Structure formats: C-alpha cells, structure tokens
C-alpha cells in the first residue's frame, strides 16, 4: 500500500520537526514542511498531499485562514489542526471548515497516527448512503409522479459524474440537503414539460409562469423530502433534511456543483424527459 | 424576514475577503426585491434550513467572477471561467455562508447550509420561494458582489 503523504504547516521549525518525526515513525511520508501561508500554498501545489497538519497561530496569517486558502485549491482537502490552543470558538470554526481532526499540543504521537488512519479509512456510513440513495430518489420520483399525475415513469441510463456541468433543459429546481452528509438534488425538465406537469398536478390551466415554476418546485421538494425520509428510515444517522427549493430557468442556463460527486439519472415520464441529479459531499468523521 | 439576519451575511464578507487576498470590502446598497432574481452572470446558490429556512444567492457578473477567482488563487490569471475558477467561486459562496451561519448560530439561532450550486447564463433567472428578498450590494476591491438573502 502506498504511504499516506502529509504536509506539515507550523511556524515553529521545532514543532515541524516534532510532528514530522511522529509522522515518519507512524509510517507516513512527510512530503514537505511550511512555516507560512505562502509556503503552505507553494508546497501544497507542488506535492498535492493526502493530509495537511496545520498550526492555528502563525505570524501574518492564522491557520484557519490558511485552511480557507488551501480549500480554494482543493475543496475536499483533509486537514488536522495541531495547536496549543483549543477553545469552543476555535473548535466551532474548525467544524464549520470541515476540519478532519483537532489535536492539542504537546502532541500525543499515538493520537496523531490514529487520527490520520481514521481520516484515510473508508467512510462506511458514506459508502452506505452512496450505495442506496439513487434508488431512493428514483422511487420517490416514480411514486410522486404516479400519485400526483397517475402516469408511469421509466428510467433509462444513470451514471456517476464528478464536477458535473451541464446545460439545463430549461427549468431546473435545486433542493439543498443537510444532515450528516450534505448535498443537493436537481430536478431538470423542459419548459413545455414543466407547463404540462403543472397543468396535470393542478388539474387546471396554470395562471402564469410563476405558478408553473412554483408547482414544479413543490413537486421537486416533495420528491427530495420523500427520498430523504426513506433514507433516514433505513439509517437514522443520516439525519437528512431539505432546504426550500429554488428554480433556475432560462434559455442558456448551465449548472455545476464543483465540489459534489453526483449521480445523474434520465427518466422518461408522461411529460417528457426529466433529469434527476443527486449528489452528496463526503463528510469528515466526528471528532472531539 | 428578520432584518437582524442580514448583518451576519454582510459581516461575513468583511471577515472572509481579506483572508482571501482582497484589500477592501464595502457595503454600497440595500434593496428589496421579489422572489424572481435575474442572473448577472454567475450565481452561487446555497440552501438554508434549521430555525431559519430559505436560500442565499451570491451573484456576480462573469468578469467580476473571473477577477475574484484570480485573486483567490493568489493572482493566477483566469481567462475563462473554467472548472478551477468555478470551484473557487462556489467555494467562496460556501465560506461566506458558513461564516454567516456561525454568527447566526452564536446568536442562538440554529442554521445549517447545503453545498453550493453554481448557475450561470445571462438569459436566466432564479425563482426563490419567498415574497421578499433583501439584496445587499457590496464592492470588494471595486468588484461588485450582490448578496440575495431569501429567508422565510
């Protein structure tokens, strides 16, 4: 197995050497050390490490700032904070930055090795979600269409895509998802399909464009909510909740979710093609 | 929507932008819109749920998005809004919204954010499910950035 490659960022050469020694002893490869924000970026670009250890207090730039800058390079960057300081406010900031671990100095070598092994281990709960969410969303779409419009839905191809970027069919509802893993669902269809779907769902002619969009938005919201509930029932720890739907519409609209790995499924409904694109972000394991 | 929810989103810009290499951020205007937002070029959409629900939408024109991405990547030239630049812009939205959510959580209001979705295309609009949207105009190193706060 290849060694896990680590970049050590700490303004103190003493700390850098202590941390590097601990990592080397633990069987990891230290690809570089950096004493400042600029060095950290330069070293990061050169080595593309698997994990970065980060001090919080550094002259000129603090570690949290450094994490933000490195996140621009790689939004999924795995960072362990190693700092003499650890208070509620820092911990809260670190959690919001999806830091993968937080260790206090003086460094406990075993704890550092355990933290890296934990970060690099496959995330079983995510794998579980990943293996079942596409079916849950397909079921939710088919069931909602059957209940609301009495029509059948057929699925054709589905594929997994990263950093997907595509041209919308014309009306794209985006529903955010938060929980143990956060993500989003996009429900995309042509304007004529949206109008026809709204007509059948409302059982009358829609009054205007606004009503069409609102109706399609609500249907997407129901589909996403039903799918998330079904997933939560299978595994309580997912704790998925949806955010209110927004509807993107226009002639030349492109959509991308650069930091989300997603699954895209094509369906043929009584109202034409509907694309469902669902993606979740890999989270970081809990730490204390 | 409670107006006290607006300041955390503005303060987040003051907090985060200097950390990403920008020198000066200023608030230049505030207006109220309905739920139909016109895309100036690039929109970063983030869903919000918890004790408050809704969406926040950061909007920039394409040139501004390129300039912003370039500064965030420590001056790397950005000729086109390619994958890397798009990733930077969507990460910016994520950082700004996350920072605002910490401030709001500190005020005792639970709030969670979804990952960002990037929407672009000038001939496009975004409908958010609220009647009133507060739109804050900011200038960051003379680059216009609009924050649309659409909370229940």
Coordinates of C-alpha atoms in Angstrom, one line a residue:
Chain A
X1 CA 0.0 0.0 0.0
X2 CA 1.3 3.5 -0.8
X3 CA 2.3 5.6 2.2
X4 CA -0.1 8.4 3.1
X5 CA 1.6 11.7 2.1
X6 CA 1.5 14.5 4.6
X7 CA 2.3 18.3 4.5
X8 CA 3.2 19.8 7.9
X9 CA 2.4 23.5 8.4
X10 CA 3.7 25.2 11.5
X11 CA 5.5 28.5 12.0
X12 CA 7.9 26.8 14.5
X13 CA 10.7 24.7 13.0
X14 CA 10.8 22.9 16.3
X15 CA 7.1 21.9 16.1
X16 CA 7.6 21.0 12.4
X17 CA 10.4 18.6 13.3
X18 CA 8.5 17.0 16.2
X19 CA 5.4 16.5 14.1
X20 CA 7.5 15.2 11.1
X21 CA 9.3 12.7 13.3
X22 CA 6.0 11.4 14.8
X23 CA 4.6 11.0 11.3
X24 CA 7.6 9.2 9.9
X25 CA 7.6 6.9 12.9
X26 CA 4.0 6.2 12.3
X27 CA 4.7 5.0 8.7
X28 CA 3.6 8.2 6.9
X29 CA 5.6 10.2 4.3
X30 CA 6.2 13.8 5.1
X31 CA 6.3 15.4 1.7
X32 CA 7.2 18.9 3.0
X33 CA 7.0 21.4 5.8
X34 CA 5.9 25.0 5.6
X35 CA 6.3 27.9 8.1
X36 CA 3.9 30.4 6.5
X37 CA 0.8 30.8 4.4
X38 CA 2.7 31.4 1.2
X39 CA 5.0 28.4 1.8
X40 CA 2.0 26.3 2.6
X41 CA 0.3 27.1 -0.7
X42 CA 3.5 26.6 -2.7
X43 CA 4.3 23.3 -1.0
X44 CA 0.7 22.2 -1.4
X45 CA 0.7 22.9 -5.2
X46 CA 4.0 21.1 -5.6
X47 CA 3.1 17.9 -3.6
X48 CA -0.7 17.6 -3.5
X49 CA -0.5 15.8 -0.2
X50 CA -3.3 13.5 1.1
X51 CA -3.4 15.2 4.5
X52 CA -2.2 18.6 5.9
X53 CA -1.4 19.2 9.5
X54 CA -2.0 22.8 10.5
X55 CA -1.0 25.1 13.4
X56 CA -3.6 27.7 14.3
X57 CA -1.4 30.5 15.5
X58 CA 1.2 31.7 12.9
X59 CA 2.6 35.1 12.3
X60 CA 0.9 37.0 9.5
X61 CA -1.9 34.6 8.8
X62 CA -3.7 32.2 11.2
X63 CA -4.2 28.6 10.5
X64 CA -7.9 28.9 9.8
X65 CA -7.1 31.5 7.1
X66 CA -4.5 29.1 5.7
X67 CA -7.2 26.3 5.6
X68 CA -9.5 28.6 3.7
X69 CA -6.9 29.5 1.1
X70 CA -5.9 25.8 0.6
X71 CA -9.6 24.9 0.3
X72 CA -9.6 27.0 -2.9
X73 CA -7.0 24.6 -4.2
X74 CA -8.9 21.6 -3.1
X75 CA -12.4 21.9 -1.5
X76 CA -12.1 18.3 -0.2
X77 CA -8.7 18.9 1.4
X78 CA -8.2 16.8 4.6
X79 CA -6.8 18.9 7.4
X80 CA -5.8 18.1 11.0
X81 CA -5.3 21.1 13.3
X82 CA -2.4 20.7 15.7
X83 CA -2.4 23.7 18.1
X84 CA -1.6 24.7 21.6
X85 CA -5.0 26.4 21.6
X86 CA -8.3 24.7 21.7
X87 CA -11.4 26.6 22.9
X88 CA -15.0 26.4 22.0
X89 CA -14.8 29.2 19.5
X90 CA -11.9 27.7 17.6
X91 CA -13.5 24.2 17.7
X92 CA -16.7 25.7 16.2
X93 CA -14.8 27.5 13.5
X94 CA -12.8 24.3 12.7
X95 CA -16.0 22.3 12.5
X96 CA -17.5 24.7 10.0
X97 CA -14.4 24.4 7.9
X98 CA -14.9 20.6 8.0
X99 CA -11.6 20.1 9.6
X100 CA -10.9 16.3 9.9
X101 CA -9.3 16.3 13.3
X102 CA -8.1 18.6 16.1
X103 CA -5.2 17.8 18.4
X104 CA -3.7 19.9 21.1
X105 CA 0.0 20.4 21.8
X106 CA 2.0 19.0 23.4
X107 CA 1.4 16.4 20.7
X108 CA 0.3 12.9 21.5
X109 CA 2.0 10.8 18.8
X110 CA -0.4 7.9 19.0
X111 CA -3.4 10.3 18.7
X112 CA -1.9 11.8 15.6
X113 CA -1.3 8.4 14.0
X114 CA -4.9 7.3 14.9
X115 CA -6.4 10.5 13.5
X116 CA -4.7 10.1 10.1
X117 CA -5.6 6.4 9.9
X118 CA -9.2 7.3 10.7
X119 CA -9.3 10.0 8.1
X120 CA -7.8 7.8 5.4
X121 CA -10.1 4.8 6.2
X122 CA -13.1 4.4 4.0
X123 CA -16.1 6.2 5.5
X124 CA -18.6 3.3 5.8
X125 CA -21.7 5.3 6.5
X126 CA -21.0 7.4 3.5
X127 CA -20.5 4.3 1.4
X128 CA -23.8 3.0 2.6
X129 CA -25.6 6.3 1.7
X130 CA -23.8 6.2 -1.7
X131 CA -24.9 2.7 -2.4
X132 CA -28.6 3.4 -1.7
X133 CA -29.5 7.0 -2.4
X134 CA -30.0 6.7 -6.2
X135 CA -32.7 4.0 -5.8
X136 CA -34.4 6.1 -3.0
X137 CA -34.6 9.1 -5.3
X138 CA -35.8 7.1 -8.3
X139 CA -38.6 5.5 -6.2
X140 CA -39.6 8.9 -4.8
X141 CA -39.8 10.4 -8.3
X142 CA -41.8 7.4 -9.7
X143 CA -44.1 7.3 -6.7
X144 CA -44.8 11.1 -6.7
X145 CA -45.5 11.1 -10.4
X146 CA -47.9 8.1 -10.0
X147 CA -49.7 9.7 -7.1
X148 CA -49.9 13.2 -8.4
X149 CA -50.3 12.7 -12.2
X150 CA -51.4 9.0 -12.5
X151 CA -48.6 8.4 -15.0
X152 CA -45.7 6.0 -15.1
X153 CA -42.0 6.9 -15.1
X154 CA -39.4 4.9 -16.9
X155 CA -35.7 5.2 -16.2
X156 CA -33.1 4.9 -18.8
X157 CA -29.4 5.5 -18.2
X158 CA -27.8 6.5 -15.0
X159 CA -24.2 7.5 -14.4
X160 CA -21.9 8.8 -11.7
X161 CA -20.3 12.1 -12.5
X162 CA -17.8 14.4 -10.7
X163 CA -17.8 18.1 -11.0
X164 CA -20.8 17.8 -13.4
X165 CA -21.5 20.8 -15.5
X166 CA -24.3 20.7 -17.9
X167 CA -26.8 22.7 -19.8
X168 CA -30.2 22.7 -18.2
X169 CA -33.2 21.5 -20.2
X170 CA -34.8 24.9 -19.3
X171 CA -36.3 24.6 -15.8
X172 CA -34.1 23.2 -13.1
X173 CA -35.2 23.0 -9.5
X174 CA -32.4 22.9 -6.9
X175 CA -33.2 21.5 -3.5
X176 CA -30.4 21.5 -0.9
X177 CA -29.9 18.7 1.6
X178 CA -28.2 19.0 5.0
X179 CA -27.5 16.3 7.6
X180 CA -24.6 14.0 8.4
X181 CA -23.7 14.5 4.8
X182 CA -24.9 17.5 2.9
X183 CA -25.8 17.5 -0.8
X184 CA -28.4 18.7 -3.3
X185 CA -30.9 17.4 -5.8
X186 CA -31.5 19.0 -9.2
X187 CA -34.8 18.2 -11.0
X188 CA -34.5 19.3 -14.5
X189 CA -37.0 19.4 -17.4
X190 CA -38.0 21.3 -20.5
X191 CA -40.3 24.4 -20.2
X192 CA -43.1 22.6 -22.1
X193 CA -42.8 19.6 -19.8
X194 CA -43.0 21.9 -16.7
X195 CA -46.1 23.5 -18.0
X196 CA -47.8 20.2 -18.8
X197 CA -46.8 18.7 -15.5
X198 CA -48.2 21.8 -13.6
X199 CA -51.5 21.5 -15.6
X200 CA -52.0 17.9 -14.6
X201 CA -50.9 18.4 -11.0
X202 CA -53.2 21.5 -10.6
X203 CA -56.0 19.8 -12.6
X204 CA -56.5 23.1 -14.4
X205 CA -54.6 25.5 -16.6
X206 CA -51.8 27.3 -14.7
X207 CA -52.4 31.0 -14.3
X208 CA -49.0 32.1 -15.3
X209 CA -45.3 31.2 -15.5
X210 CA -44.9 31.9 -11.8
X211 CA -47.5 29.3 -10.9
X212 CA -45.9 26.7 -13.2
X213 CA -42.5 27.3 -11.6
X214 CA -44.0 27.2 -8.1
X215 CA -45.8 23.9 -8.8
X216 CA -42.8 22.2 -10.3
X217 CA -40.7 23.5 -7.4
X218 CA -43.2 22.0 -4.9
X219 CA -43.2 18.6 -6.7
X220 CA -39.4 18.5 -6.6
X221 CA -39.5 19.4 -3.0
X222 CA -41.8 16.5 -2.3
X223 CA -39.6 14.1 -4.2
X224 CA -36.5 15.2 -2.4
X225 CA -38.2 15.2 1.0
X226 CA -39.7 11.7 0.4
X227 CA -36.3 10.3 -0.7
X228 CA -34.5 11.8 2.3
X229 CA -37.1 10.4 4.7
X230 CA -36.9 6.9 3.2
X231 CA -33.1 7.1 3.6
X232 CA -33.4 8.3 7.2
X233 CA -35.7 5.4 8.0
X234 CA -33.1 3.0 6.7
X235 CA -30.3 4.6 8.7
X236 CA -31.1 7.2 11.4
X237 CA -27.6 8.6 11.4
X238 CA -28.1 10.2 8.0
X239 CA -30.4 12.8 9.6
X240 CA -31.1 14.3 6.2
X241 CA -33.3 17.5 5.9
X242 CA -34.1 19.5 2.8
X243 CA -33.9 23.3 2.2
X244 CA -36.6 25.2 0.3
X245 CA -36.5 24.7 -3.5
X246 CA -35.1 27.4 -5.8
X247 CA -35.9 27.3 -9.5
X248 CA -33.5 28.2 -12.2
X249 CA -35.0 28.9 -15.6
X250 CA -33.8 30.4 -18.9
X251 CA -32.7 29.7 -22.4
X252 CA -29.0 29.2 -21.8
X253 CA -28.5 28.2 -18.3
X254 CA -25.6 26.0 -17.2
X255 CA -25.4 24.3 -13.8
X256 CA -22.4 22.9 -12.0
X257 CA -21.6 21.7 -8.5
X258 CA -17.8 21.7 -8.5
X259 CA -17.4 20.1 -5.1
X260 CA -20.0 17.4 -5.2
X261 CA -19.8 13.9 -6.6
X262 CA -23.2 13.2 -8.1
X263 CA -25.3 10.6 -9.7
X264 CA -27.4 11.5 -12.7
X265 CA -30.4 9.6 -13.9
X266 CA -32.5 10.1 -17.0
X267 CA -36.2 9.4 -16.9
X268 CA -38.9 9.3 -19.4
X269 CA -42.2 10.5 -17.9
X270 CA -45.7 11.3 -19.3
X271 CA -44.4 14.8 -19.6
X272 CA -41.1 14.1 -21.4
X273 CA -37.6 13.8 -20.2
X274 CA -36.8 14.6 -16.5
X275 CA -33.2 14.5 -15.3
X276 CA -32.5 13.9 -11.7
X277 CA -29.1 14.8 -10.5
X278 CA -28.3 14.0 -6.9
X279 CA -25.0 14.5 -5.1
X280 CA -23.6 14.3 -1.6
X281 CA -20.3 15.6 -0.2
X282 CA -18.1 13.2 1.7
X283 CA -18.1 14.5 5.2
X284 CA -15.5 14.2 7.8
X285 CA -15.9 11.8 10.7
X286 CA -16.8 13.2 14.1
X287 CA -14.0 14.2 16.4
X288 CA -13.9 15.7 19.9
Chain B
X1 CA -37.7 38.1 7.3
X2 CA -36.0 39.4 10.4
X3 CA -33.5 42.2 9.4
X4 CA -31.1 41.1 12.1
X5 CA -30.4 38.1 9.9
X6 CA -28.9 40.3 7.2
X7 CA -25.9 41.7 9.1
X8 CA -24.1 38.3 9.6
X9 CA -24.1 37.9 5.8
X10 CA -22.5 41.3 5.4
X11 CA -20.0 40.8 8.2
X12 CA -19.0 37.5 6.7
X13 CA -17.8 39.4 3.6
X14 CA -15.7 41.7 5.8
X15 CA -14.3 38.7 7.7
X16 CA -13.5 36.4 4.8
X17 CA -12.5 38.5 1.8
X18 CA -9.3 39.9 3.5
X19 CA -8.3 36.3 4.2
X20 CA -8.5 35.5 0.6
X21 CA -6.3 38.3 -0.6
X22 CA -8.7 41.2 -1.0
X23 CA -7.9 44.6 0.4
X24 CA -11.2 46.4 0.9
X25 CA -14.8 45.4 1.2
X26 CA -17.6 47.9 1.5
X27 CA -21.3 47.9 1.6
X28 CA -22.8 50.1 -1.0
X29 CA -26.5 49.5 -1.1
X30 CA -29.5 47.5 0.1
X31 CA -32.7 46.9 -1.8
X32 CA -35.8 44.8 -1.5
X33 CA -36.7 42.5 -4.5
X34 CA -39.4 40.0 -5.2
X35 CA -38.5 36.3 -5.5
X36 CA -37.6 36.5 -9.1
X37 CA -33.8 37.1 -9.4
X38 CA -32.0 37.9 -12.6
X39 CA -28.7 36.3 -13.1
X40 CA -25.9 38.9 -13.8
X41 CA -23.6 36.1 -15.0
X42 CA -22.8 33.7 -12.2
X43 CA -25.0 32.7 -9.2
X44 CA -23.9 30.7 -6.2
X45 CA -27.0 29.2 -4.6
X46 CA -26.9 27.8 -1.1
X47 CA -29.9 26.3 0.7
X48 CA -30.5 27.0 4.4
X49 CA -32.5 25.0 7.0
X50 CA -32.9 24.9 10.7
X51 CA -34.6 27.5 12.8
X52 CA -34.4 29.7 9.7
X53 CA -35.2 28.4 6.2
X54 CA -34.5 29.8 2.8
X55 CA -31.7 30.4 0.4
X56 CA -28.8 32.8 0.0
X57 CA -27.7 33.6 -3.6
X58 CA -24.3 35.3 -4.3
X59 CA -24.4 37.0 -7.7
X60 CA -21.5 38.3 -9.8
X61 CA -21.1 39.2 -13.5
X62 CA -18.7 37.0 -15.4
X63 CA -15.8 39.4 -15.5
X64 CA -16.1 40.0 -11.7
X65 CA -16.2 36.3 -11.1
X66 CA -13.0 35.8 -13.1
X67 CA -11.3 38.6 -11.2
X68 CA -12.4 37.2 -7.9
X69 CA -11.3 33.7 -8.7
X70 CA -7.9 35.0 -9.8
X71 CA -7.4 36.9 -6.5
X72 CA -8.5 33.8 -4.6
X73 CA -5.9 31.7 -6.5
X74 CA -3.2 34.2 -5.4
X75 CA -3.1 36.1 -8.7
X76 CA -3.2 33.2 -11.1
X77 CA -4.6 34.5 -14.4
X78 CA -8.2 33.5 -15.1
X79 CA -9.0 33.9 -18.8
X80 CA -12.1 31.7 -18.7
X81 CA -14.5 30.6 -16.0
X82 CA -13.1 27.0 -16.2
X83 CA -13.5 24.2 -13.7
X84 CA -10.9 25.6 -11.3
X85 CA -12.4 29.1 -11.4
X86 CA -15.9 27.7 -10.9
X87 CA -14.7 25.7 -8.0
X88 CA -13.1 28.8 -6.4
X89 CA -16.3 30.8 -6.8
X90 CA -18.5 28.2 -5.4
X91 CA -16.1 27.6 -2.5
X92 CA -16.3 31.4 -1.9
X93 CA -20.1 31.2 -1.6
X94 CA -19.6 28.3 0.8
X95 CA -17.1 30.1 3.0
X96 CA -19.3 33.3 3.2
X97 CA -22.4 31.4 4.0
X98 CA -20.7 29.1 6.5
X99 CA -19.2 32.2 8.3
X100 CA -22.6 33.9 8.4
X101 CA -24.1 30.7 9.8
X102 CA -21.6 30.6 12.7
X103 CA -22.5 34.2 13.5
X104 CA -26.2 33.3 13.4
X105 CA -25.6 30.2 15.5
X106 CA -23.7 32.3 18.0
X107 CA -26.8 34.5 18.3
X108 CA -28.7 31.3 19.4
X109 CA -30.4 30.6 16.0
X110 CA -29.8 27.1 14.6
X111 CA -28.9 27.2 10.9
X112 CA -27.5 24.6 8.5
X113 CA -26.3 25.2 4.9
X114 CA -26.3 22.9 1.9
X115 CA -23.3 22.7 -0.6
X116 CA -23.2 25.4 -3.2
X117 CA -24.7 25.0 -6.7
X118 CA -23.3 27.3 -9.4
X119 CA -25.6 28.6 -12.0
X120 CA -24.6 30.6 -15.0
X121 CA -26.1 32.1 -18.1
X122 CA -27.2 35.6 -18.7
X123 CA -30.5 34.7 -20.2
X124 CA -31.5 33.0 -17.0
X125 CA -33.4 33.8 -13.8
X126 CA -33.8 32.2 -10.4
X127 CA -37.0 32.0 -8.6
X128 CA -36.7 31.6 -4.8
X129 CA -39.7 30.6 -2.8
X130 CA -40.3 33.8 -0.8
X131 CA -42.1 37.1 -1.5
X132 CA -39.3 39.4 -0.4
X133 CA -35.6 39.2 -1.0
X134 CA -33.1 41.5 0.7
X135 CA -30.3 42.3 -1.8
X136 CA -27.1 43.7 -0.4
X137 CA -24.7 45.3 -2.9
X138 CA -21.1 45.0 -1.8
X139 CA -17.9 46.2 -3.5
X140 CA -14.8 44.1 -2.9
X141 CA -11.7 45.8 -4.3
X142 CA -14.1 47.6 -6.7
X143 CA -15.6 44.2 -7.8
X144 CA -19.4 44.2 -7.4
X145 CA -20.9 41.3 -5.4
X146 CA -24.6 41.1 -4.7
X147 CA -25.9 39.0 -1.8
X148 CA -29.5 38.0 -2.1
X149 CA -30.9 36.8 1.2
X150 CA -34.2 35.0 0.8
X151 CA -35.3 33.7 4.2
X152 CA -38.8 32.7 5.3

